[in-house]
Amino acid sequence: MVMTQFIRLTPDQQSRQGAVWNRVPCYLRDWEMQVHFKIHGQGKKNLNGDGFALWYTKDRMQTGPVFGSKDNFLGLGVFVDTYPNEEKQQEAQKRRYTPGNQRVFPYISAMVNNGSLSYDHDRDGRPTELGGCTAMVRNLDHDTFLVIRYVKRRLTVMIDIDGKHEWRDCVDIPGVRLPRGYYFGTSSVTGDLSDNHDIISLKLYQLTVERTPEEEKWDREVFLPVVDNMKLPGLDAPLEPMSGLALFLIVFFSLVAAVFAVVIGVIIYNKWQEQSRKHFY
Ligand SMILES: [Ca+2]
């Protein structure tokens, strides 16, 4: 719902979803995305959902199960998750929640995917979380902001949600390699529980950063999202076009070798026949 002052991704009603995507791919190397948002609804604490996601991904406008957008995405997802699915599930199964392991909701987390990972909604993305923080962002009278900064492959997420106009660290991960030419977007979904998920503004800034020749060498262009020192499954599997090429080369050289063998065989055979003929006469 596009209003004059904001875009409502979902209203405070069950089973709704919405998204906004950029039409133009982003080719910036270093950037910052500032998000002014508002989450509000009738639901009491932990009886609201599900939150919203910010995206920098290869595909745009593809609906799916991850906050209303497609799973097994390529790129970056930052999730503002307002409903603790895992905790509620464990409560329902009368299992005790392990202390120290608990994430207090609403919870913001970041995930980088090369297309091979699936977002585990029942566990609020815990298995694929790169980092995160608690952020009490619902039903506030003051403005709430989030910033995603990507400078020299360092991904940081900061929040300004206390009305003090101060950025607070939430996520900080070095060595995040994201390809250029992906799309920015934001999406949200409601299920049994709901909230108004409003985007008041999305502002993208290009950041000018100096790089030493050393850094320039290290900072190579990538074609799949990668996080250094972290194994994203599926990366060691040979890529499809590579295995196709390998197969072609094997078949090609086998054929060449076979033709060679036949030719040499024929020459030897002829020579041998010639010799035996000489012997005969
Ligand atoms: Ca959740």
Coordinates of C-alpha atoms and ligand atoms in Angstrom, one line a residue:
M1 CA 0.0 0.0 0.0
V2 CA 1.7 3.2 -1.2
M3 CA 0.8 6.2 1.0
T4 CA 2.1 9.7 0.7
Q5 CA 4.2 9.4 3.9
F6 CA 5.2 5.7 3.8
I7 CA 4.9 2.4 2.1
R8 CA 3.0 -0.3 4.1
L9 CA 4.5 -3.7 3.2
T10 CA 1.8 -5.4 5.3
P11 CA -1.2 -4.1 7.2
D12 CA -2.0 -5.4 10.7
Q13 CA -3.9 -8.3 9.3
Q14 CA -3.3 -12.1 8.9
S15 CA -1.7 -13.7 5.9
R16 CA -0.6 -10.6 4.0
Q17 CA 2.7 -10.0 2.2
G18 CA 4.3 -7.1 0.3
A19 CA 7.6 -6.0 -1.1
V20 CA 9.4 -3.1 -2.7
W21 CA 12.3 -3.6 -5.1
N22 CA 14.7 -1.4 -7.0
R23 CA 14.4 -1.7 -10.7
V24 CA 18.1 -0.7 -11.3
P25 CA 20.9 -3.1 -10.2
C26 CA 23.5 -1.6 -7.9
Y27 CA 27.1 -1.4 -9.3
L28 CA 28.5 0.5 -6.3
R29 CA 31.5 -1.0 -4.6
D30 CA 31.0 0.7 -1.2
W31 CA 27.6 1.8 -0.1
E32 CA 25.3 2.5 2.8
M33 CA 21.6 1.9 3.0
Q34 CA 19.6 3.9 5.5
V35 CA 16.2 2.5 6.4
H36 CA 13.6 4.5 8.2
F37 CA 10.9 2.1 9.3
K38 CA 8.0 1.6 11.7
I39 CA 6.5 -1.6 13.1
H40 CA 3.3 -1.3 15.0
G41 CA 0.1 -3.2 15.7
Q42 CA -2.5 -4.4 18.2
G43 CA -0.7 -7.6 19.2
K44 CA 0.8 -7.7 22.7
K45 CA 4.4 -8.7 23.2
N46 CA 5.4 -11.8 21.2
L47 CA 1.9 -12.1 19.7
N48 CA 2.7 -10.2 16.6
G49 CA 4.7 -11.1 13.5
D50 CA 6.6 -11.8 11.5
G51 CA 8.9 -8.8 10.8
F52 CA 10.5 -7.7 7.6
A53 CA 13.6 -8.3 5.5
L54 CA 16.0 -6.0 3.7
W55 CA 17.7 -7.5 0.6
Y56 CA 20.6 -7.1 -1.7
T57 CA 20.1 -10.1 -4.0
K58 CA 20.5 -11.3 -7.6
D59 CA 16.8 -11.9 -8.1
R60 CA 14.1 -9.3 -7.5
M61 CA 10.3 -9.5 -7.1
Q62 CA 10.2 -13.3 -6.4
T63 CA 7.8 -14.2 -3.6
G64 CA 8.6 -17.0 -1.2
P65 CA 8.8 -18.1 2.4
V66 CA 11.6 -15.8 3.7
F67 CA 9.7 -12.8 5.0
G68 CA 7.6 -13.0 1.8
S69 CA 10.6 -13.4 -0.5
K70 CA 12.3 -16.3 -2.2
D71 CA 14.5 -18.9 -0.3
N72 CA 17.9 -20.1 -1.5
F73 CA 18.6 -16.5 -2.6
L74 CA 21.9 -15.2 -3.9
G75 CA 23.2 -12.3 -1.8
L76 CA 22.5 -10.6 1.5
G77 CA 19.4 -10.7 3.7
V78 CA 19.0 -8.6 6.9
F79 CA 16.0 -9.7 8.9
V80 CA 14.1 -7.8 11.5
D81 CA 12.4 -10.7 13.1
T82 CA 9.6 -9.9 15.5
Y83 CA 8.3 -13.4 16.3
P84 CA 10.4 -16.0 18.2
N85 CA 9.3 -19.2 16.3
E86 CA 11.9 -21.4 17.9
E87 CA 11.2 -20.3 21.4
K88 CA 7.4 -20.7 21.0
Q89 CA 7.9 -24.1 19.5
Q90 CA 10.1 -25.3 22.4
E91 CA 7.6 -23.9 24.8
A92 CA 4.8 -25.8 23.1
Q93 CA 6.9 -29.0 23.3
K94 CA 7.5 -28.2 27.0
R95 CA 11.2 -28.2 26.5
R96 CA 13.3 -25.9 28.6
Y97 CA 15.0 -23.2 26.8
T98 CA 18.8 -23.4 27.2
P99 CA 20.0 -20.3 29.0
G100 CA 22.7 -18.4 27.4
N101 CA 21.5 -19.6 24.0
Q102 CA 18.5 -17.4 24.0
R103 CA 18.0 -14.6 21.6
V104 CA 15.6 -11.9 22.8
F105 CA 13.0 -10.9 20.2
P106 CA 12.5 -8.7 18.2
Y107 CA 15.9 -9.8 16.8
I108 CA 17.9 -8.5 13.9
S109 CA 20.2 -10.9 12.0
A110 CA 22.2 -11.0 8.8
M111 CA 22.6 -13.9 6.4
V112 CA 24.7 -14.3 3.2
N113 CA 23.7 -17.0 0.7
N114 CA 25.2 -18.4 -2.4
G115 CA 21.9 -20.0 -3.3
S116 CA 22.7 -23.3 -1.5
L117 CA 21.4 -22.3 1.9
S118 CA 17.8 -22.5 3.1
Y119 CA 16.5 -20.0 5.7
D120 CA 15.2 -22.1 8.6
H121 CA 12.0 -20.2 9.6
D122 CA 11.2 -22.5 12.5
R123 CA 14.5 -21.7 14.1
D124 CA 14.4 -18.0 13.1
G125 CA 17.4 -18.5 10.8
R126 CA 19.7 -19.5 13.6
P127 CA 21.8 -22.1 11.6
T128 CA 22.7 -19.5 9.0
E129 CA 23.0 -16.4 11.1
L130 CA 26.3 -14.4 10.6
G131 CA 25.5 -12.1 13.5
G132 CA 22.7 -10.2 15.1
C133 CA 21.3 -8.3 18.0
T134 CA 18.1 -7.7 20.0
A135 CA 16.2 -4.6 19.0
M136 CA 13.0 -3.5 20.7
V137 CA 11.5 -1.9 17.6
R138 CA 7.7 -2.3 18.0
N139 CA 5.1 0.3 18.9
L140 CA 7.5 3.1 19.5
D141 CA 6.6 6.8 19.4
H142 CA 9.9 7.9 18.1
D143 CA 11.5 7.2 14.7
T144 CA 13.4 4.0 14.2
F145 CA 16.3 3.6 11.8
L146 CA 18.6 0.8 10.6
V147 CA 21.7 1.2 8.4
I148 CA 23.5 -1.5 6.4
R149 CA 27.0 -0.4 5.5
Y150 CA 29.3 -2.3 3.1
V151 CA 32.8 -0.9 2.9
K152 CA 35.9 -2.8 1.8
R153 CA 34.0 -6.1 2.1
R154 CA 33.1 -5.3 5.7
L155 CA 29.4 -5.7 6.5
T156 CA 28.0 -3.7 9.4
V157 CA 24.5 -3.2 10.6
M158 CA 23.7 -0.5 13.0
I159 CA 20.5 0.6 14.6
D160 CA 19.0 3.9 15.9
I161 CA 15.9 2.8 17.8
D162 CA 16.1 4.6 21.2
G163 CA 15.2 8.0 19.9
K164 CA 18.7 9.4 20.8
H165 CA 20.0 9.8 17.3
E166 CA 22.9 7.5 18.0
W167 CA 24.0 4.5 16.0
R168 CA 24.3 1.3 18.0
D169 CA 26.3 -1.7 16.6
C170 CA 24.4 -4.8 15.7
V171 CA 26.3 -6.8 13.2
D172 CA 30.0 -6.5 12.1
I173 CA 31.5 -9.1 9.8
P174 CA 34.7 -8.7 7.8
G175 CA 35.4 -10.5 4.5
V176 CA 31.9 -10.5 3.1
R177 CA 32.2 -10.7 -0.7
L178 CA 29.1 -9.7 -2.5
P179 CA 28.9 -9.5 -6.3
R180 CA 28.0 -6.2 -7.9
G181 CA 24.8 -5.7 -10.0
Y182 CA 22.4 -7.1 -7.5
Y183 CA 19.1 -5.5 -6.5
F184 CA 18.0 -3.8 -3.3
G185 CA 14.6 -4.6 -1.9
T186 CA 12.5 -5.0 1.2
S187 CA 9.7 -7.5 2.0
S188 CA 7.4 -8.5 4.8
V189 CA 4.9 -11.2 5.6
T190 CA 2.2 -11.8 8.2
G191 CA 0.9 -15.2 9.2
D192 CA -1.4 -16.1 12.1
L193 CA 0.0 -13.0 13.8
S194 CA 0.4 -9.6 12.2
D195 CA 1.8 -6.1 12.4
N196 CA 1.9 -3.0 10.2
H197 CA 5.3 -3.0 8.6
D198 CA 5.9 0.5 7.2
I199 CA 8.9 1.7 5.3
I200 CA 9.1 5.5 5.6
S201 CA 12.3 5.8 3.6
L202 CA 15.1 3.8 1.9
K203 CA 18.2 5.9 1.1
L204 CA 21.2 4.5 -0.6
Y205 CA 24.5 6.4 -0.5
Q206 CA 27.7 5.7 -2.4
L207 CA 30.7 5.8 -0.1
T208 CA 34.1 7.0 -1.4
V209 CA 36.9 4.8 0.0
E210 CA 40.6 4.9 -0.7
R211 CA 42.2 1.5 -1.3
T212 CA 46.0 0.8 -1.2
P213 CA 47.3 -1.3 -4.2
E214 CA 47.5 -4.2 -1.8
E215 CA 43.8 -3.9 -0.8
E216 CA 42.9 -3.4 -4.5
K217 CA 44.6 -6.8 -5.3
W218 CA 42.8 -8.5 -2.4
D219 CA 39.5 -6.9 -3.3
R220 CA 38.7 -8.9 -6.4
E221 CA 35.4 -9.0 -8.1
V222 CA 33.3 -12.1 -7.1
F223 CA 30.5 -13.9 -9.0
L224 CA 29.0 -15.7 -6.1
P225 CA 28.5 -14.3 -2.6
V226 CA 31.2 -15.6 -0.2
V227 CA 32.1 -15.0 3.4
D228 CA 35.8 -15.4 4.2
N229 CA 36.8 -18.1 6.8
M230 CA 33.3 -19.5 6.6
K231 CA 32.2 -22.4 4.5
L232 CA 29.0 -21.9 2.7
P233 CA 27.8 -25.4 1.7
G234 CA 27.8 -26.2 -2.0
L235 CA 30.9 -24.2 -2.8
D236 CA 33.2 -27.1 -3.1
A237 CA 30.9 -28.9 -5.5
P238 CA 32.1 -28.3 -9.0
L239 CA 30.0 -25.8 -10.9
E240 CA 27.7 -27.1 -13.6
P241 CA 29.4 -25.5 -16.6
M242 CA 32.8 -26.6 -15.4
S243 CA 31.8 -30.3 -15.1
G244 CA 30.2 -30.0 -18.5
L245 CA 33.4 -28.7 -20.0
A246 CA 35.5 -31.4 -18.2
L247 CA 33.2 -34.1 -19.6
F248 CA 33.6 -32.6 -23.1
L249 CA 37.4 -32.5 -22.8
I250 CA 37.5 -36.1 -21.5
V251 CA 35.3 -37.4 -24.4
F252 CA 37.2 -35.3 -26.9
F253 CA 40.7 -36.5 -25.9
S254 CA 39.4 -40.1 -25.6
L255 CA 38.2 -39.8 -29.2
V256 CA 41.5 -38.3 -30.4
A257 CA 43.4 -41.1 -28.6
A258 CA 41.2 -43.7 -30.2
V259 CA 41.6 -42.3 -33.7
F260 CA 45.4 -42.2 -33.1
A261 CA 45.4 -45.8 -32.0
V262 CA 43.4 -47.0 -35.0
V263 CA 45.7 -45.1 -37.4
I264 CA 48.8 -46.5 -35.8
G265 CA 47.2 -49.9 -35.8
V266 CA 46.5 -49.7 -39.5
I267 CA 50.0 -48.5 -40.3
I268 CA 51.6 -51.4 -38.3
Y269 CA 49.2 -53.9 -39.9
N270 CA 50.1 -52.7 -43.4
K271 CA 53.8 -52.8 -42.6
W272 CA 53.4 -56.3 -41.3
Q273 CA 51.5 -57.4 -44.3
E274 CA 54.1 -56.0 -46.6
Q275 CA 56.8 -57.8 -44.7
S276 CA 55.0 -61.1 -44.7
R277 CA 54.4 -60.7 -48.5
K278 CA 58.1 -60.1 -49.0
H279 CA 58.8 -63.2 -47.0
F280 CA 56.3 -65.1 -49.0
Y281 CA 57.9 -64.4 -52.4
Ligands
CA1 CA 10.6 -15.5 13.5

